[in-house]
Short mmCIF file of N, CA, C and O in Angstrom, two decimals:
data_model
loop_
_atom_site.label_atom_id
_atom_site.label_comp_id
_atom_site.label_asym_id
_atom_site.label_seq_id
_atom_site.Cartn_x
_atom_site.Cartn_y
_atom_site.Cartn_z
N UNK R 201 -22.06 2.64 28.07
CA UNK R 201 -22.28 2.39 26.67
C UNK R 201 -21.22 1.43 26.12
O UNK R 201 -21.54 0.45 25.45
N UNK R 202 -20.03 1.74 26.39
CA UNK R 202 -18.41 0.73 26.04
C UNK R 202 -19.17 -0.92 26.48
O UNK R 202 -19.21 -1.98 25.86
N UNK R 203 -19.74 -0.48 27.88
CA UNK R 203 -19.71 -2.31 28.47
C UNK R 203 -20.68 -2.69 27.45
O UNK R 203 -20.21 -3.66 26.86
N UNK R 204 -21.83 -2.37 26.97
CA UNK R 204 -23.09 -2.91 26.68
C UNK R 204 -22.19 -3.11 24.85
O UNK R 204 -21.88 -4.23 24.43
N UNK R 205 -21.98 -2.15 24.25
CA UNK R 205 -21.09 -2.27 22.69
C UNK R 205 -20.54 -3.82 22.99
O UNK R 205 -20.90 -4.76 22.29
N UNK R 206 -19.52 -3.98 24.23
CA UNK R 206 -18.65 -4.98 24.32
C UNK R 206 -19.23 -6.30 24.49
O UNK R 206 -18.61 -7.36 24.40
N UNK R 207 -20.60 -6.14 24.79
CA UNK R 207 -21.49 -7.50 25.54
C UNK R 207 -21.87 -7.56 24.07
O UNK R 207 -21.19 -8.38 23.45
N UNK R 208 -22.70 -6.96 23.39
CA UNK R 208 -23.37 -7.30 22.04
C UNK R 208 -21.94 -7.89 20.82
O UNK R 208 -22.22 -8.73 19.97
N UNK R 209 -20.29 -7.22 20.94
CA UNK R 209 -19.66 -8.19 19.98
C UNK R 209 -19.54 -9.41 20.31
O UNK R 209 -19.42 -10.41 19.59
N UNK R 210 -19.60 -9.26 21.80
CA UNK R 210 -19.04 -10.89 22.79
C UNK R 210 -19.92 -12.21 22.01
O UNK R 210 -19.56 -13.34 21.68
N UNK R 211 -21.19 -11.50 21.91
CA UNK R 211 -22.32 -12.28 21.61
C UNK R 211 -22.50 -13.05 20.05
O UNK R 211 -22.98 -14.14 19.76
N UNK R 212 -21.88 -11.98 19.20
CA UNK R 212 -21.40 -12.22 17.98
C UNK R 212 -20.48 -13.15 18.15
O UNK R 212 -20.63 -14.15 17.45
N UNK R 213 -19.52 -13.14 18.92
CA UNK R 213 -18.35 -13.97 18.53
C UNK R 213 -18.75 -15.11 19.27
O UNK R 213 -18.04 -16.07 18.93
N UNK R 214 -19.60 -15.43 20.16
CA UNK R 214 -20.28 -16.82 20.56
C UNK R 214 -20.70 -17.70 19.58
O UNK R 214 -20.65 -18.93 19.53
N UNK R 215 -21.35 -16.39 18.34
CA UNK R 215 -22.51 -17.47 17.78
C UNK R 215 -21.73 -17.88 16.15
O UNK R 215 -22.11 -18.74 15.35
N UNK R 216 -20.68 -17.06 16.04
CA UNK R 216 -20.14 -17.47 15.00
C UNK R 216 -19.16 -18.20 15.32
O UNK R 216 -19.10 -19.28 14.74
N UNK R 217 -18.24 -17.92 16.17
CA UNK R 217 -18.20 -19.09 16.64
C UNK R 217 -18.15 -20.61 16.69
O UNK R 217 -17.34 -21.38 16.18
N UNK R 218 -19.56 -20.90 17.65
CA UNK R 218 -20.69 -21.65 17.08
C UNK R 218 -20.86 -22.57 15.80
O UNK R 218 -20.86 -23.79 15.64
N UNK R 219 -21.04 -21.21 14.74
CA UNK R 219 -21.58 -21.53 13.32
C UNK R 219 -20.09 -22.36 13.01
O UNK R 219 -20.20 -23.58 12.90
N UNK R 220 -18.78 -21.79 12.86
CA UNK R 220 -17.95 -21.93 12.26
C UNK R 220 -17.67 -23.57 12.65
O UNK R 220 -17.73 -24.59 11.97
N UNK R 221 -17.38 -23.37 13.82
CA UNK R 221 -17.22 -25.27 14.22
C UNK R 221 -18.36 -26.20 14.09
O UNK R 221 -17.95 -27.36 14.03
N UNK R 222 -19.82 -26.09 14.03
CA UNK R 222 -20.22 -26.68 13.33
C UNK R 222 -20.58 -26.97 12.03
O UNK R 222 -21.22 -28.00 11.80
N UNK R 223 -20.18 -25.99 10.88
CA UNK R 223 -19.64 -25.76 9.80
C UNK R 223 -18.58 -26.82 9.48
O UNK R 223 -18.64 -27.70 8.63
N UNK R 224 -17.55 -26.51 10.38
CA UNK R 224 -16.13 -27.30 9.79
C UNK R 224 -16.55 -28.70 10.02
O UNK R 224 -16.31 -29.19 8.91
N UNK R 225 -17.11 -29.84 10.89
CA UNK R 225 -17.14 -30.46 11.10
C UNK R 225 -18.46 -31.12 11.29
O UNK R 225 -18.57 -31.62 12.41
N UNK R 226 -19.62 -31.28 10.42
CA UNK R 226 -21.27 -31.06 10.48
C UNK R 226 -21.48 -32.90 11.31
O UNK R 226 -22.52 -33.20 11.89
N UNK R 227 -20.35 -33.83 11.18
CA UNK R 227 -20.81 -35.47 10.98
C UNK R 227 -20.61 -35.65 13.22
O UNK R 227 -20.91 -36.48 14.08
N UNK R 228 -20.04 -34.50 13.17
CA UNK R 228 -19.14 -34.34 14.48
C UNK R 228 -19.09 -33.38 15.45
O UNK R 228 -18.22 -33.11 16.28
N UNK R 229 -20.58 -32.70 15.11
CA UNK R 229 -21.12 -31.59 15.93
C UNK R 229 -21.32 -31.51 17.49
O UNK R 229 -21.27 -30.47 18.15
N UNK R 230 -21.58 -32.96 18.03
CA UNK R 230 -21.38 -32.56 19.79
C UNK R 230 -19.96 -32.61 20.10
O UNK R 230 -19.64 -31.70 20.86
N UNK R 231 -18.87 -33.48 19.72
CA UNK R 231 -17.93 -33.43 19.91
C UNK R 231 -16.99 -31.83 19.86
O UNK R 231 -16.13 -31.22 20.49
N UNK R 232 -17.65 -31.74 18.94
CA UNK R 232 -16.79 -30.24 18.48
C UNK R 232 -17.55 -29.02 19.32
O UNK R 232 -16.94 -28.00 19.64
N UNK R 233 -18.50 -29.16 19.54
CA UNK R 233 -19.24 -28.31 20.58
C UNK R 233 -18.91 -28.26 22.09
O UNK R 233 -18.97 -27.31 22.87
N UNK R 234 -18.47 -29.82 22.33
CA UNK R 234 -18.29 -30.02 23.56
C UNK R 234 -16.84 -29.29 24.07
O UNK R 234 -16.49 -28.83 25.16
N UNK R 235 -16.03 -29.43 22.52
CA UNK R 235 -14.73 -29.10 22.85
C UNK R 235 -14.18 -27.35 23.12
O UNK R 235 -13.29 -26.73 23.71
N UNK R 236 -15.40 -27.12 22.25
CA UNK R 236 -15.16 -25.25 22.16
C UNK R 236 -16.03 -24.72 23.47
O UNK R 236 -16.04 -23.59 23.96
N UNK R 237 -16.72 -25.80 23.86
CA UNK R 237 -17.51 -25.10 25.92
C UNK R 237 -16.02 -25.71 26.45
O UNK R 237 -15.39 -24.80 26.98
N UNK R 238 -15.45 -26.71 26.45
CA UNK R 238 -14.48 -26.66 27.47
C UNK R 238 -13.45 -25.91 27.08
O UNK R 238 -13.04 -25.14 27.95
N UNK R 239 -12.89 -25.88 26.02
CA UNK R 239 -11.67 -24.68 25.49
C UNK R 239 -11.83 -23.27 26.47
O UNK R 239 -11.17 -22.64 27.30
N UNK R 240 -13.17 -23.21 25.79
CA UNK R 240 -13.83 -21.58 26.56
C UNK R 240 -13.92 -21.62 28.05
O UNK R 240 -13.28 -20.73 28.60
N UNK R 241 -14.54 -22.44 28.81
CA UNK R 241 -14.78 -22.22 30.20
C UNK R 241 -12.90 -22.18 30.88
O UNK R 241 -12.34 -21.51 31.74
N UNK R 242 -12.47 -23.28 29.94
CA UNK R 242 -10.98 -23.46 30.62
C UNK R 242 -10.10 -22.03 30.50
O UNK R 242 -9.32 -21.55 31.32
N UNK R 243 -10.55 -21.49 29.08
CA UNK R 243 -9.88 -19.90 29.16
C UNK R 243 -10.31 -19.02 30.25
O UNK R 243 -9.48 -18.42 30.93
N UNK R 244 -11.61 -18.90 30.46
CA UNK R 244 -12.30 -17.69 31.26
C UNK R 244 -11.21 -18.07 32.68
O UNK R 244 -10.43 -17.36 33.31
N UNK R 245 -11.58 -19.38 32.77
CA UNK R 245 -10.91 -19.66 34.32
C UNK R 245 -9.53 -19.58 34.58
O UNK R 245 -9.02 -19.42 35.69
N UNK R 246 -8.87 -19.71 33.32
CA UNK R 246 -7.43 -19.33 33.89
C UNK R 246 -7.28 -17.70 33.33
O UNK R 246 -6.40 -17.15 33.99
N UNK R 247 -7.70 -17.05 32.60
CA UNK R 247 -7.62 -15.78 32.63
C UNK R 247 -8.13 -14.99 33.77
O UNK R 247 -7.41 -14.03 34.03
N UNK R 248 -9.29 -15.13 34.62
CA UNK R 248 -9.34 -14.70 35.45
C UNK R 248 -8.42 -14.91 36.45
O UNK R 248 -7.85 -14.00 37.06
N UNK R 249 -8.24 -16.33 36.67
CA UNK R 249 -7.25 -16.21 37.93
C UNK R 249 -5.69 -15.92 37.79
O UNK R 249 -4.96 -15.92 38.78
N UNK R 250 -5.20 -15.65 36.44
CA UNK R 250 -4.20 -14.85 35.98
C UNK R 250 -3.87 -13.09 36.91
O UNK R 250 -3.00 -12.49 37.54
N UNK R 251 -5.92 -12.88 36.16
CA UNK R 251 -5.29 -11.55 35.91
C UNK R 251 -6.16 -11.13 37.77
O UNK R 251 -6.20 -10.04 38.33
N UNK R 252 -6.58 -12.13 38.14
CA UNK R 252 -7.07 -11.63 39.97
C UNK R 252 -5.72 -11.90 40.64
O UNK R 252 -5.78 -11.33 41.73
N UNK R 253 -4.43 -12.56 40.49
CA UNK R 253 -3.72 -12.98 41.27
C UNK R 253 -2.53 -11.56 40.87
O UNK R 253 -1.80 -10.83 41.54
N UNK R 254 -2.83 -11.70 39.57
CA UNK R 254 -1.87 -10.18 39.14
C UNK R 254 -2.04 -9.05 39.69
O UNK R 254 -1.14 -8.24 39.92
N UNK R 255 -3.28 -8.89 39.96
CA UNK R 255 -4.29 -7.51 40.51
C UNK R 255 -4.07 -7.40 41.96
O UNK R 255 -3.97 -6.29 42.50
N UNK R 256 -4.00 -8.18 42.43
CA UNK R 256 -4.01 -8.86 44.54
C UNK R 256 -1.88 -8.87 44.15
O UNK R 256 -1.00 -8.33 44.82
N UNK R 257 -1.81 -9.31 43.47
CA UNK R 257 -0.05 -9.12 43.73
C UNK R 257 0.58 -7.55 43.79
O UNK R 257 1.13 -7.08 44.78
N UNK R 258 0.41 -6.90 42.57
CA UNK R 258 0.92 -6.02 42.27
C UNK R 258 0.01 -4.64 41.61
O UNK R 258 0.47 -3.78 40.86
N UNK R 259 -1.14 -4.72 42.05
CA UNK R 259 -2.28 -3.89 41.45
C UNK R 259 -2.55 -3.47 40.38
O UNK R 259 -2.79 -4.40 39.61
N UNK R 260 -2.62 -2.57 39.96
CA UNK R 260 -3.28 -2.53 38.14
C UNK R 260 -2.13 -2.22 37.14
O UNK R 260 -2.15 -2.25 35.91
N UNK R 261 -1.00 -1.88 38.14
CA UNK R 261 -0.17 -2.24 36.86
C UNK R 261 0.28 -3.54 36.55
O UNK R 261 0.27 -3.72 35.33
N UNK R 262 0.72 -4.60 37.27
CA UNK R 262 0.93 -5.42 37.06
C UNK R 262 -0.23 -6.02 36.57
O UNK R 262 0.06 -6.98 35.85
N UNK R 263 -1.90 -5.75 36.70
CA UNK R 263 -2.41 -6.43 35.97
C UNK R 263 -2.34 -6.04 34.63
O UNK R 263 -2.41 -6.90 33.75
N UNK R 264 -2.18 -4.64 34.31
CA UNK R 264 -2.68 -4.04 32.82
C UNK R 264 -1.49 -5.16 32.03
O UNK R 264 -1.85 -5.55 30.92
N UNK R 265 -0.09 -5.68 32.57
CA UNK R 265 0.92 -6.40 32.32
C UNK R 265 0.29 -7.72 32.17
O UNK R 265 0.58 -8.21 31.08
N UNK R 266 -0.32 -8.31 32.74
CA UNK R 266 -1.28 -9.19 33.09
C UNK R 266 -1.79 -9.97 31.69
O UNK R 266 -1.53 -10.99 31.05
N UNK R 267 -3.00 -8.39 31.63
CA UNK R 267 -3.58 -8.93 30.51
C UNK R 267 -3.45 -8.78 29.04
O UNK R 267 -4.00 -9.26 28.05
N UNK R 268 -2.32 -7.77 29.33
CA UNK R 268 -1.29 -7.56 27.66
C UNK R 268 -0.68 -9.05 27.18
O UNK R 268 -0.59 -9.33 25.98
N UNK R 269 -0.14 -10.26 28.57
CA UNK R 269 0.62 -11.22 28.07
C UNK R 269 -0.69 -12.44 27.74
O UNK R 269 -0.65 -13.36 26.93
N UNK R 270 -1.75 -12.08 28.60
CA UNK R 270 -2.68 -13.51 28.23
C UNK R 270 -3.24 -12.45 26.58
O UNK R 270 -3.55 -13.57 26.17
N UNK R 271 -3.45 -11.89 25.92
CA UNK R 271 -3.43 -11.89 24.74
C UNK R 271 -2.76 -11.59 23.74
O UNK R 271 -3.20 -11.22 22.65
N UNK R 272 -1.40 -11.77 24.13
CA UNK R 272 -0.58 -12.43 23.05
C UNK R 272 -0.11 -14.22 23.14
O UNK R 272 0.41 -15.00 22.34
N UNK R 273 -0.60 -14.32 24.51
CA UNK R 273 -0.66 -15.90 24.35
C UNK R 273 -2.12 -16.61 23.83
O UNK R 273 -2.37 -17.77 23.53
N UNK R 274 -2.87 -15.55 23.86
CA UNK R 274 -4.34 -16.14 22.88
C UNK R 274 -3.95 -16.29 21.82
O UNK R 274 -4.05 -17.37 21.24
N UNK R 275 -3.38 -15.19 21.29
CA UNK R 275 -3.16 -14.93 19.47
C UNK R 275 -2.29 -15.96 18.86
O UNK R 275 -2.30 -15.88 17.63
N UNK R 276 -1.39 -17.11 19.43
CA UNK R 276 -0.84 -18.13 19.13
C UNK R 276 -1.52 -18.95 18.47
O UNK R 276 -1.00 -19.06 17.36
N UNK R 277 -2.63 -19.73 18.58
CA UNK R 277 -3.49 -20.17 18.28
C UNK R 277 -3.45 -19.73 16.56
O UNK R 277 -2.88 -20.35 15.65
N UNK R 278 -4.22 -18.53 16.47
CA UNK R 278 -4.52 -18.22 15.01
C UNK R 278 -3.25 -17.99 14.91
O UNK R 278 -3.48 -17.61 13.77
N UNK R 279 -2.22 -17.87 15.01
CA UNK R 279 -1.06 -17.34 14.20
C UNK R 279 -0.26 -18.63 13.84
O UNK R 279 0.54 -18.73 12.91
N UNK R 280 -0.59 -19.55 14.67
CA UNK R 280 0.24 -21.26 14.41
C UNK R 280 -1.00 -21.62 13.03
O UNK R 280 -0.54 -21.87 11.91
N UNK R 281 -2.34 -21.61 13.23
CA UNK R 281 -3.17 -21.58 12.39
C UNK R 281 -2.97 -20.96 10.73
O UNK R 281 -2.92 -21.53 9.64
N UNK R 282 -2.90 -19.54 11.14
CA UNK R 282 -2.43 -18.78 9.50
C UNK R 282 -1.30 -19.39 9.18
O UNK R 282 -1.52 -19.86 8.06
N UNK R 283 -0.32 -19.65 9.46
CA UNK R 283 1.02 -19.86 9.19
C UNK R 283 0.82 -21.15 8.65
O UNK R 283 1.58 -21.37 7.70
N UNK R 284 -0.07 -22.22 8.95
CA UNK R 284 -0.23 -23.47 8.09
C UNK R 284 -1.07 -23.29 6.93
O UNK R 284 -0.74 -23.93 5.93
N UNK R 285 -2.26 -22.43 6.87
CA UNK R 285 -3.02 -22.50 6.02
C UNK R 285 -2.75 -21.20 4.84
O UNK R 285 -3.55 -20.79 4.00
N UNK R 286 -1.04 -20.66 5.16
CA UNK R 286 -0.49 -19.96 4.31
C UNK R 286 0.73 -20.29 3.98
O UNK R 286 1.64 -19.46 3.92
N UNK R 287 0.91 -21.95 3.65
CA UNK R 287 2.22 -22.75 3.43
C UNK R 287 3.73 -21.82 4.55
O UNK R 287 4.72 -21.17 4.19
N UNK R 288 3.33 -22.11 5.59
CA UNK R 288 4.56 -21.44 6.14
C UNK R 288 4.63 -20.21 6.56
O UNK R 288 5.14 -20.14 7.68
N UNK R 289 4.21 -18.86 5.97
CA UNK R 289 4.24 -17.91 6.18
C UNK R 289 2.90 -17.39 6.83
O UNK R 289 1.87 -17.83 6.31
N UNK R 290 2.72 -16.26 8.19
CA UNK R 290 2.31 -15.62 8.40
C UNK R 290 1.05 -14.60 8.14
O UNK R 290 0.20 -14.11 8.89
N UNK R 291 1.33 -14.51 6.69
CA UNK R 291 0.30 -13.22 5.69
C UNK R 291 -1.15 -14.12 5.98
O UNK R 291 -1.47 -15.29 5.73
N UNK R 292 -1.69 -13.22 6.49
CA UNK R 292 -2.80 -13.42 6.92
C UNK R 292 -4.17 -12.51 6.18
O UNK R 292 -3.94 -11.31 6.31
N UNK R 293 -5.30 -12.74 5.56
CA UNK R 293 -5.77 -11.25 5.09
C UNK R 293 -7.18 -11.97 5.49
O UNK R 293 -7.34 -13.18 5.66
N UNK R 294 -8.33 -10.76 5.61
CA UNK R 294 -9.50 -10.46 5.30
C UNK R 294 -9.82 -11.37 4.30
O UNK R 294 -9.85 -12.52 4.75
N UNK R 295 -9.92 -11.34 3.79
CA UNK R 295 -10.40 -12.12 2.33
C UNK R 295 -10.46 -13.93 2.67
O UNK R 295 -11.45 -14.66 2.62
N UNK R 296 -9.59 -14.16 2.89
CA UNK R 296 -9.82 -16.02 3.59
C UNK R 296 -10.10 -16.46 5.19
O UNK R 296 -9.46 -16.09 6.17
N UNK R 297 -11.23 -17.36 5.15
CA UNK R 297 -11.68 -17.30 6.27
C UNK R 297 -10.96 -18.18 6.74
O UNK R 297 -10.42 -19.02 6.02
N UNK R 298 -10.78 -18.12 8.54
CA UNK R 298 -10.38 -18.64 9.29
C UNK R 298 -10.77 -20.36 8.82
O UNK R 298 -9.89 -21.03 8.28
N UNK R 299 -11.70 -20.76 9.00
CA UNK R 299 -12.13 -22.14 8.79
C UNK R 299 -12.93 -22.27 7.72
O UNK R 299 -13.94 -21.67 8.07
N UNK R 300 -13.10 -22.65 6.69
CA UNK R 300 -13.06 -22.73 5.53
C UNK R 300 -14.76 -23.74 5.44
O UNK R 300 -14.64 -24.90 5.82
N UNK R 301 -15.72 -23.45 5.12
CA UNK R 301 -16.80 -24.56 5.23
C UNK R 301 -17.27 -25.44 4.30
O UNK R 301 -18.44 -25.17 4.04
N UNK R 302 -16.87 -26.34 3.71
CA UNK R 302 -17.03 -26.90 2.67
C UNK R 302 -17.46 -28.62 2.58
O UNK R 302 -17.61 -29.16 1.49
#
């Protein structure tokens, strides 16, 4: 039940996603499409071979170590992100969206 919950948000976050970058950028839609399939395929592929070389090194603890550090090195991204689109600071809330569509 966990895997199938986890496949249906995955799916959500594909398509918004999706929406959001072609939203931000409507004049410049393959470009920006093209860039979020390679962003993405380039993540899957080095996260896997992160966390298979972690797993074959040092087994599940070193992977559970593994994959604690590839997502705090994801979360850079939005946090270099909030921190500009909150003059400097961090505070991040619910209320303002990530990419703004206008």
């Amino acid at each position: 039940m966990l895997f199938a919950a986890t496949a249906f948000v995955a799916g959500g976050r594909t398509l918004i996603g999706s929406s959001v970058g072609l939203g931000a950028t409507p004049e410049r839609r393959r470009a920006v499409m093209g860039a979020r399939a390679a962003a993405a395929q380039l993540g899957y592929f080095l996260g896997s071979a992160a966390a298979g070389g972690a797993l074959a090194v040092g087994g599940y603890p070193v992977f559970g170590l593994a994959l604690a550090l590839l997502f705090l090195v994801s979360a850079v991204p939005y946090l270099v992100n909030a921190r500009e689109r909150n003059g400097g600071t961090l505070r991040a809330t619910l209320s303002e969206p990530a990419c703004p569509m206008h």
